[in-house]
C-alpha cells in the first residue's frame, strides 16, 4: 500500500518536468511612447543592445523586440544590465523556472527571482513588465549582487 503514493509522487514529478518547459506565458506588453524623438532614442538604444550579440541572440531578440523597446524606453540607464541579466537568468524568457530543489523550482520568471525570499509574487515574476520593474528597483537600491549573474553583467 505504501508503494502507491511513492509511484504517484514520481509520476507527478516526471509530469511536471515534462510539462513546465512547454508552458507559454501570455502577458500584456506596454508599448513605449509614440513621439518621434522617443522612437529615435529607443531605436538607437536597441541598436546598441544588438551590437556585439551573436547571430543566434540577434534572431531571438528580433522576436522579442517589444521587450527591448520596454527596456530602452523605461530603463535606458539600466537597459544593458537588464538585457544581460535577462539573457543569463532565463535565456530571454525561454526558461522561466530554475534552481530546482527537491523537484520544485526556487527561482521563477524572466530574472529567476526566489519569490519566497522577496516581495514579488508568482504572476509578477513571470510577467516581463512586472519582473523587470522589480529587478530595476532592486538594482537602484544597490541589490544587484543578489543575482550571481549581476557581476558578469556590469563588467
Short mmCIF file of C-alpha atoms in Angstrom, two decimals, residues 71-154:
data_model
loop_
_atom_site.label_atom_id
_atom_site.label_comp_id
_atom_site.label_asym_id
_atom_site.label_seq_id
_atom_site.Cartn_x
_atom_site.Cartn_y
_atom_site.Cartn_z
CA UNK A 71 13.97 48.13 -21.68
CA UNK A 72 15.10 51.08 -23.79
CA UNK A 73 12.12 53.37 -23.15
CA UNK A 74 11.53 52.76 -19.44
CA UNK A 75 15.04 51.86 -18.23
CA UNK A 76 17.56 53.48 -20.61
CA UNK A 77 20.30 53.75 -17.97
CA UNK A 78 19.90 50.11 -16.96
CA UNK A 79 18.92 48.56 -20.32
CA UNK A 80 22.27 46.84 -20.94
CA UNK A 81 22.44 45.33 -17.46
CA UNK A 82 18.78 44.24 -17.56
CA UNK A 83 19.25 42.67 -21.01
CA UNK A 84 22.36 40.84 -19.84
CA UNK A 85 20.62 39.55 -16.70
CA UNK A 86 17.53 38.52 -18.71
CA UNK A 87 19.75 36.55 -21.08
CA UNK A 88 21.83 34.89 -18.37
CA UNK A 89 18.98 34.16 -15.96
CA UNK A 90 16.28 32.82 -18.31
CA UNK A 91 17.72 32.79 -21.85
CA UNK A 92 15.46 35.70 -22.82
CA UNK A 93 12.42 34.14 -21.16
CA UNK A 94 12.92 30.64 -22.54
CA UNK A 95 13.49 29.10 -19.09
CA UNK A 96 11.15 30.67 -16.54
CA UNK A 97 11.84 28.07 -13.84
CA UNK A 98 15.22 27.28 -12.30
CA UNK A 99 17.30 26.48 -9.22
CA UNK A 100 15.37 23.27 -8.60
CA UNK A 101 15.40 21.83 -5.10
CA UNK A 102 13.60 18.56 -4.33
CA UNK A 103 11.89 18.74 -7.70
CA UNK A 104 10.50 22.26 -7.22
CA UNK A 105 11.77 25.45 -8.83
CA UNK A 106 13.03 28.03 -6.34
CA UNK A 107 13.76 30.68 -8.97
CA UNK A 108 10.84 31.93 -11.06
CA UNK A 109 10.48 34.21 -14.06
CA UNK A 110 12.49 36.22 -16.53
CA UNK A 111 15.09 37.17 -13.92
CA UNK A 112 14.88 33.97 -11.83
CA UNK A 113 13.68 35.61 -8.61
CA UNK A 114 13.30 33.49 -5.48
CA UNK A 115 9.73 34.57 -4.79
CA UNK A 116 9.74 33.10 -1.29
CA UNK A 117 12.61 35.44 -0.35
CA UNK A 118 11.41 38.68 -1.97
CA UNK A 119 8.31 40.87 -2.13
CA UNK A 120 7.22 39.60 -5.54
CA UNK A 121 4.52 37.08 -6.36
CA UNK A 122 4.44 34.34 -8.96
CA UNK A 123 2.37 36.29 -11.51
CA UNK A 124 4.71 39.27 -11.33
CA UNK A 125 7.81 37.09 -11.63
CA UNK A 126 6.62 35.53 -14.89
CA UNK A 127 5.31 38.81 -16.34
CA UNK A 128 8.10 40.63 -18.18
CA UNK A 129 6.91 44.16 -17.36
CA UNK A 130 6.35 43.50 -13.69
CA UNK A 131 9.52 41.47 -13.09
CA UNK A 132 11.66 43.99 -14.97
CA UNK A 133 10.29 46.78 -12.78
CA UNK A 134 11.04 44.69 -9.67
CA UNK A 135 14.62 43.98 -10.74
CA UNK A 136 15.11 47.62 -11.77
CA UNK A 137 14.08 48.76 -8.28
CA UNK A 138 16.44 46.21 -6.71
CA UNK A 139 19.30 47.46 -8.91
CA UNK A 140 18.54 51.08 -7.98
CA UNK A 141 18.71 50.06 -4.30
CA UNK A 142 22.15 48.52 -4.89
CA UNK A 143 20.94 44.93 -4.52
CA UNK A 144 22.19 43.61 -7.87
CA UNK A 145 24.57 41.27 -6.06
CA UNK A 146 21.56 39.11 -5.10
CA UNK A 147 21.87 37.68 -8.63
CA UNK A 148 25.00 35.69 -9.38
CA UNK A 149 24.88 36.92 -12.97
CA UNK A 150 24.93 40.60 -12.00
CA UNK A 151 28.71 40.72 -11.63
CA UNK A 152 29.12 39.37 -15.16
CA UNK A 153 26.71 41.96 -16.49
CA UNK A 154 28.39 45.05 -15.05
#
